[in-house]
PDB file of C-alpha atoms in Angstrom:
ATOM      1  CA  UNK A   1       0.000   0.000   0.000  1.00 44.00           C
ATOM      2  CA  UNK A   2       1.082   3.594  -0.576  1.00 42.00           C
ATOM      3  CA  UNK A   3       0.346   6.262   2.000  1.00 43.00           C
ATOM      4  CA  UNK A   4       0.439  10.050   1.791  1.00 47.00           C
ATOM      5  CA  UNK A   5      -0.710  12.835   4.062  1.00 42.00           C
ATOM      6  CA  UNK A   6      -1.979  16.310   3.293  1.00 42.00           C
ATOM      7  CA  UNK A   7      -2.224  18.301   6.503  1.00 42.00           C
ATOM      8  CA  UNK A   8      -3.824  21.697   6.993  1.00 41.00           C
ATOM      9  CA  UNK A   9      -2.629  23.931   9.785  1.00 39.00           C
ATOM     10  CA  UNK A  10      -5.361  26.307  10.943  1.00 38.00           C
ATOM     11  CA  UNK A  11      -6.632  28.201  13.949  1.00 33.00           C
ATOM     12  CA  UNK A  12      -9.602  26.015  14.730  1.00 35.00           C
ATOM     13  CA  UNK A  13     -10.659  24.125  17.798  1.00 34.00           C
ATOM     14  CA  UNK A  14     -10.995  20.346  17.514  1.00 35.00           C
ATOM     15  CA  UNK A  15     -14.320  19.059  18.725  1.00 34.00           C
ATOM     16  CA  UNK A  16     -13.898  15.374  19.352  1.00 35.00           C
ATOM     17  CA  UNK A  17     -13.821  12.893  22.194  1.00 35.00           C
ATOM     18  CA  UNK A  18     -11.263  11.300  24.432  1.00 36.00           C
ATOM     19  CA  UNK A  19     -11.422   7.557  24.962  1.00 38.00           C
ATOM     20  CA  UNK A  20      -9.789   6.004  28.025  1.00 36.00           C
ATOM     21  CA  UNK A  21      -9.237   2.273  28.173  1.00 39.00           C
ATOM     22  CA  UNK A  22      -8.743   1.342  31.824  1.00 39.00           C
ATOM     23  CA  UNK A  23      -6.351  -1.367  32.997  1.00 40.00           C
ATOM     24  CA  UNK A  24      -5.725  -3.023  36.371  1.00 37.00           C
ATOM     25  CA  UNK A  25      -6.123  -1.392  39.783  1.00 36.00           C
ATOM     26  CA  UNK A  26      -4.136  -1.672  43.000  1.00 37.00           C
ATOM     27  CA  UNK A  27      -4.738  -1.120  46.774  1.00 39.00           C
ATOM     28  CA  UNK A  28      -7.675   0.762  48.325  1.00 39.00           C
ATOM     29  CA  UNK A  29      -8.376   4.498  48.018  1.00 40.00           C
ATOM     30  CA  UNK A  30      -8.521   5.237  51.769  1.00 43.00           C
ATOM     31  CA  UNK A  31      -6.572   8.263  52.974  1.00 44.00           C
ATOM     32  CA  UNK A  32      -6.935   7.268  56.641  1.00 52.00           C
ATOM     33  CA  UNK A  33      -9.026  10.340  57.472  1.00 54.00           C
ATOM     34  CA  UNK A  34      -5.891  12.469  57.988  1.00 52.00           C
ATOM     35  CA  UNK A  35      -5.516  16.106  57.195  1.00 58.00           C
ATOM     36  CA  UNK A  36      -4.417  17.290  53.774  1.00 56.00           C
ATOM     37  CA  UNK A  37      -0.611  17.636  54.001  1.00 75.00           C
ATOM     38  CA  UNK A  38       0.362  16.685  50.471  1.00 84.00           C
ATOM     39  CA  UNK A  39       0.381  19.020  47.441  1.00 86.00           C
ATOM     40  CA  UNK A  40      -0.745  16.146  45.175  1.00 86.00           C
ATOM     41  CA  UNK A  41      -3.533  15.051  47.541  1.00 92.00           C
ATOM     42  CA  UNK A  42      -6.460  13.521  45.620  1.00 87.00           C
ATOM     43  CA  UNK A  43      -6.774  12.135  42.097  1.00 82.00           C
ATOM     44  CA  UNK A  44      -3.997  12.948  39.599  1.00 76.00           C
ATOM     45  CA  UNK A  45      -3.184  12.100  35.973  1.00 82.00           C
ATOM     46  CA  UNK A  46       0.070  11.469  34.169  1.00 74.00           C
ATOM     47  CA  UNK A  47       0.446  10.928  30.405  1.00 77.00           C
ATOM     48  CA  UNK A  48       3.361   9.212  28.709  1.00 70.00           C
ATOM     49  CA  UNK A  49       4.532   7.597  25.446  1.00 74.00           C
ATOM     50  CA  UNK A  50       2.850  10.089  23.097  1.00 76.00           C
ATOM     51  CA  UNK A  51       2.485   9.196  19.406  1.00 80.00           C
ATOM     52  CA  UNK A  52       2.154  12.280  17.181  1.00 80.00           C
ATOM     53  CA  UNK A  53       0.260  12.538  13.871  1.00 84.00           C
ATOM     54  CA  UNK A  54      -2.227   9.843  14.894  1.00 81.00           C
ATOM     55  CA  UNK A  55      -4.887   9.725  12.179  1.00 86.00           C
ATOM     56  CA  UNK A  56      -8.430  10.207  13.472  1.00 82.00           C
ATOM     57  CA  UNK A  57     -10.750   9.712  10.455  1.00 83.00           C
ATOM     58  CA  UNK A  58     -13.925  11.781  10.213  1.00 77.00           C
ATOM     59  CA  UNK A  59     -16.658  11.894   7.631  1.00 72.00           C
ATOM     60  CA  UNK A  60     -16.876  10.279   4.204  1.00 81.00           C
ATOM     61  CA  UNK A  61     -14.390   7.729   2.813  1.00 90.00           C
ATOM     62  CA  UNK A  62     -13.988   8.248  -0.961  1.00 90.00           C
ATOM     63  CA  UNK A  63     -12.825   5.383  -3.230  1.00 94.00           C
ATOM     64  CA  UNK A  64     -12.177   5.523  -6.987  1.00 94.00           C
ATOM     65  CA  UNK A  65     -10.635   3.237  -9.567  1.00 95.00           C
ATOM     66  CA  UNK A  66      -9.152   1.240 -10.915  1.00 96.00           C
ATOM     67  CA  UNK A  67      -6.832   3.962 -12.205  1.00 95.00           C
ATOM     68  CA  UNK A  68      -7.718   7.572 -12.896  1.00 96.00           C
ATOM     69  CA  UNK A  69      -7.939  10.304 -10.292  1.00 95.00           C
ATOM     70  CA  UNK A  70      -9.599  10.300  -6.890  1.00 94.00           C
ATOM     71  CA  UNK A  71     -10.969  13.642  -5.678  1.00 92.00           C
ATOM     72  CA  UNK A  72     -12.680  14.802  -2.508  1.00 90.00           C
ATOM     73  CA  UNK A  73     -14.106  18.059  -1.206  1.00 87.00           C
ATOM     74  CA  UNK A  74     -15.695  19.041   2.086  1.00 78.00           C
ATOM     75  CA  UNK A  75     -16.821  22.179   3.834  1.00 79.00           C
ATOM     76  CA  UNK A  76     -15.113  22.665   7.161  1.00 71.00           C
ATOM     77  CA  UNK A  77     -16.154  24.990   9.978  1.00 72.00           C
ATOM     78  CA  UNK A  78     -13.539  26.101  12.472  1.00 54.00           C
ATOM     79  CA  UNK A  79     -14.484  27.835  15.717  1.00 54.00           C
ATOM     80  CA  UNK A  80     -12.411  29.841  18.190  1.00 54.00           C
ATOM     81  CA  UNK A  81     -13.885  30.407  21.653  1.00 56.00           C
ATOM     82  CA  UNK A  82     -12.772  32.659  24.504  1.00 59.00           C
ATOM     83  CA  UNK A  83     -10.929  30.913  27.351  1.00 52.00           C
ATOM     84  CA  UNK A  84     -10.373  32.496  30.773  1.00 53.00           C
ATOM     85  CA  UNK A  85      -8.211  30.983  33.509  1.00 45.00           C
ATOM     86  CA  UNK A  86      -9.483  32.211  36.902  1.00 42.00           C
ATOM     87  CA  UNK A  87     -10.554  30.613  40.136  1.00 47.00           C
ATOM     88  CA  UNK A  88     -14.030  32.168  39.939  1.00 46.00           C
ATOM     89  CA  UNK A  89     -16.925  32.251  37.462  1.00 47.00           C
ATOM     90  CA  UNK A  90     -16.700  34.973  34.816  1.00 54.00           C
ATOM     91  CA  UNK A  91     -19.003  36.564  32.259  1.00 64.00           C
ATOM     92  CA  UNK A  92     -17.473  36.220  28.793  1.00 68.00           C
ATOM     93  CA  UNK A  93     -19.721  38.927  27.340  1.00 71.00           C
ATOM     94  CA  UNK A  94     -18.675  41.390  30.088  1.00 62.00           C
ATOM     95  CA  UNK A  95     -14.988  40.679  29.427  1.00 68.00           C
ATOM     96  CA  UNK A  96     -15.481  41.172  25.665  1.00 66.00           C
ATOM     97  CA  UNK A  97     -17.356  44.448  26.232  1.00 68.00           C
ATOM     98  CA  UNK A  98     -14.591  45.721  28.548  1.00 64.00           C
ATOM     99  CA  UNK A  99     -11.850  44.814  26.042  1.00 68.00           C
ATOM    100  CA  UNK A 100     -13.727  46.526  23.198  1.00 70.00           C
ATOM    101  CA  UNK A 101     -14.166  49.707  25.276  1.00 66.00           C
ATOM    102  CA  UNK A 102     -10.600  49.753  26.624  1.00 62.00           C
ATOM    103  CA  UNK A 103      -8.657  48.854  23.483  1.00 60.00           C
ATOM    104  CA  UNK A 104     -11.038  49.931  20.710  1.00 62.00           C
ATOM    105  CA  UNK A 105     -11.099  46.447  19.211  1.00 61.00           C
ATOM    106  CA  UNK A 106     -13.832  44.344  17.626  1.00 64.00           C
ATOM    107  CA  UNK A 107     -13.957  41.145  19.698  1.00 66.00           C
ATOM    108  CA  UNK A 108     -16.313  38.215  20.234  1.00 64.00           C
ATOM    109  CA  UNK A 109     -16.806  35.435  22.776  1.00 63.00           C
ATOM    110  CA  UNK A 110     -17.009  32.939  19.895  1.00 61.00           C
ATOM    111  CA  UNK A 111     -16.030  33.236  16.241  1.00 59.00           C
ATOM    112  CA  UNK A 112     -16.459  30.723  13.396  1.00 52.00           C
ATOM    113  CA  UNK A 113     -15.057  30.443   9.883  1.00 53.00           C
ATOM    114  CA  UNK A 114     -16.216  28.064   7.155  1.00 67.00           C
ATOM    115  CA  UNK A 115     -14.204  27.045   4.128  1.00 69.00           C
ATOM    116  CA  UNK A 116     -14.228  24.355   1.475  1.00 83.00           C
ATOM    117  CA  UNK A 117     -11.139  22.168   1.360  1.00 82.00           C
ATOM    118  CA  UNK A 118     -10.473  19.939  -1.655  1.00 88.00           C
ATOM    119  CA  UNK A 119      -7.974  17.222  -2.535  1.00 91.00           C
ATOM    120  CA  UNK A 120      -7.249  15.441  -5.801  1.00 94.00           C
ATOM    121  CA  UNK A 121      -4.618  12.846  -6.652  1.00 94.00           C
ATOM    122  CA  UNK A 122      -3.763  10.669  -9.635  1.00 96.00           C
ATOM    123  CA  UNK A 123      -3.885   6.962  -8.838  1.00 96.00           C
ATOM    124  CA  UNK A 124      -0.446   5.418  -9.463  1.00 96.00           C
ATOM    125  CA  UNK A 125      -1.622   2.543 -11.695  1.00 95.00           C
ATOM    126  CA  UNK A 126      -4.610   1.563 -13.850  1.00 95.00           C
ATOM    127  CA  UNK A 127      -4.947  -1.570 -11.691  1.00 96.00           C
ATOM    128  CA  UNK A 128      -5.108   0.199  -8.297  1.00 96.00           C
ATOM    129  CA  UNK A 129      -7.850   1.989  -6.338  1.00 97.00           C
ATOM    130  CA  UNK A 130      -7.328   5.358  -4.655  1.00 96.00           C
ATOM    131  CA  UNK A 131      -8.881   6.187  -1.278  1.00 96.00           C
ATOM    132  CA  UNK A 132      -9.244   9.589   0.420  1.00 93.00           C
ATOM    133  CA  UNK A 133     -10.630  10.452   3.855  1.00 89.00           C
ATOM    134  CA  UNK A 134     -10.652  13.706   5.818  1.00 83.00           C
ATOM    135  CA  UNK A 135      -9.588  13.683   9.439  1.00 80.00           C
ATOM    136  CA  UNK A 136      -7.674  15.119  12.346  1.00 80.00           C
ATOM    137  CA  UNK A 137      -3.973  14.492  12.955  1.00 79.00           C
ATOM    138  CA  UNK A 138      -3.977  14.093  16.719  1.00 76.00           C
ATOM    139  CA  UNK A 139      -2.298  11.983  19.350  1.00 79.00           C
ATOM    140  CA  UNK A 140      -2.288   8.612  21.056  1.00 75.00           C
ATOM    141  CA  UNK A 141      -0.682   8.136  24.467  1.00 73.00           C
ATOM    142  CA  UNK A 142      -0.587   6.203  27.686  1.00 74.00           C
ATOM    143  CA  UNK A 143      -2.287   7.618  30.760  1.00 70.00           C
ATOM    144  CA  UNK A 144      -2.079   6.839  34.455  1.00 76.00           C
ATOM    145  CA  UNK A 145      -4.701   7.915  36.981  1.00 84.00           C
ATOM    146  CA  UNK A 146      -3.618   7.671  40.611  1.00 85.00           C
ATOM    147  CA  UNK A 147      -4.803   8.686  44.076  1.00 91.00           C
ATOM    148  CA  UNK A 148      -2.469  10.311  46.608  1.00 93.00           C
ATOM    149  CA  UNK A 149      -3.601  10.275  50.250  1.00 94.00           C
ATOM    150  CA  UNK A 150      -2.892  12.971  52.869  1.00 91.00           C
ATOM    151  CA  UNK A 151       0.356  11.204  53.842  1.00 91.00           C
ATOM    152  CA  UNK A 152       1.549  11.563  50.201  1.00 93.00           C
ATOM    153  CA  UNK A 153       1.269   7.822  49.513  1.00 93.00           C
ATOM    154  CA  UNK A 154      -0.202   6.480  46.259  1.00 93.00           C
ATOM    155  CA  UNK A 155      -3.068   4.183  47.287  1.00 92.00           C
ATOM    156  CA  UNK A 156      -4.818   3.503  43.961  1.00 87.00           C
ATOM    157  CA  UNK A 157      -3.461   3.416  40.447  1.00 84.00           C
ATOM    158  CA  UNK A 158      -5.043   2.796  37.040  1.00 82.00           C
ATOM    159  CA  UNK A 159      -3.326   2.721  33.652  1.00 74.00           C
ATOM    160  CA  UNK A 160      -4.864   3.006  30.218  1.00 77.00           C
ATOM    161  CA  UNK A 161      -4.530   4.436  26.723  1.00 74.00           C
ATOM    162  CA  UNK A 162      -5.832   7.646  25.244  1.00 78.00           C
ATOM    163  CA  UNK A 163      -6.791   6.205  21.857  1.00 75.00           C
ATOM    164  CA  UNK A 164      -7.927   9.448  20.223  1.00 74.00           C
ATOM    165  CA  UNK A 165      -6.888  12.912  21.355  1.00 70.00           C
ATOM    166  CA  UNK A 166      -7.557  15.380  18.533  1.00 68.00           C
ATOM    167  CA  UNK A 167      -5.164  18.176  17.716  1.00 69.00           C
ATOM    168  CA  UNK A 168      -6.710  21.605  18.101  1.00 62.00           C
ATOM    169  CA  UNK A 169      -5.642  22.766  14.653  1.00 65.00           C
ATOM    170  CA  UNK A 170      -4.209  20.072  12.362  1.00 74.00           C
ATOM    171  CA  UNK A 171      -6.760  18.685   9.883  1.00 77.00           C
ATOM    172  CA  UNK A 172      -6.367  17.287   6.389  1.00 81.00           C
ATOM    173  CA  UNK A 173      -6.866  14.510   3.877  1.00 87.00           C
ATOM    174  CA  UNK A 174      -5.299  11.048   4.095  1.00 91.00           C
ATOM    175  CA  UNK A 175      -4.618   9.157   0.834  1.00 95.00           C
ATOM    176  CA  UNK A 176      -3.893   5.470   0.302  1.00 96.00           C
ATOM    177  CA  UNK A 177      -4.097   2.881  -2.464  1.00 97.00           C
ATOM    178  CA  UNK A 178      -5.272  -0.732  -2.566  1.00 97.00           C
ATOM    179  CA  UNK A 179      -5.422  -3.514  -5.151  1.00 95.00           C
ATOM    180  CA  UNK A 180      -9.208  -3.860  -4.847  1.00 90.00           C
TER     181      UNK A 180
END
């Protein structure tokens, strides 16, 4: 099989899910009723062994052949949304209004952009079939969830795999060929 990637770098936000496959557990989750003395007290996560450019297919799978050219086109909507890091609830519209008044800018709590993205490729042989599918180029990685009690001891631990973690801004077409 032949493989090729066409990636699009944009300023969109990926809207997709995270799948966690859970493995074995260990000891109990009791913290002994002690006071909180540990900075990591409670449930924590650690990720490891990241694989980049993990293909996450979305939408239609186009197939053409044998021979010729395979083409695909899709309309894509990308959205950017305000994000505020504070320890209290905030009003996005109030923050936008304040920024517009202070800096004389035209801002929004959420902004979207639609575009049509196309892809076309000649199939390498008159006996082969070309395939095209749009998708996200995200990540795959290991994940560990663990509980730390007030004495800073790990009392429960779970391991798993993040099978699909979309990239926020890398989308594109994936091309491959088959004999049938």
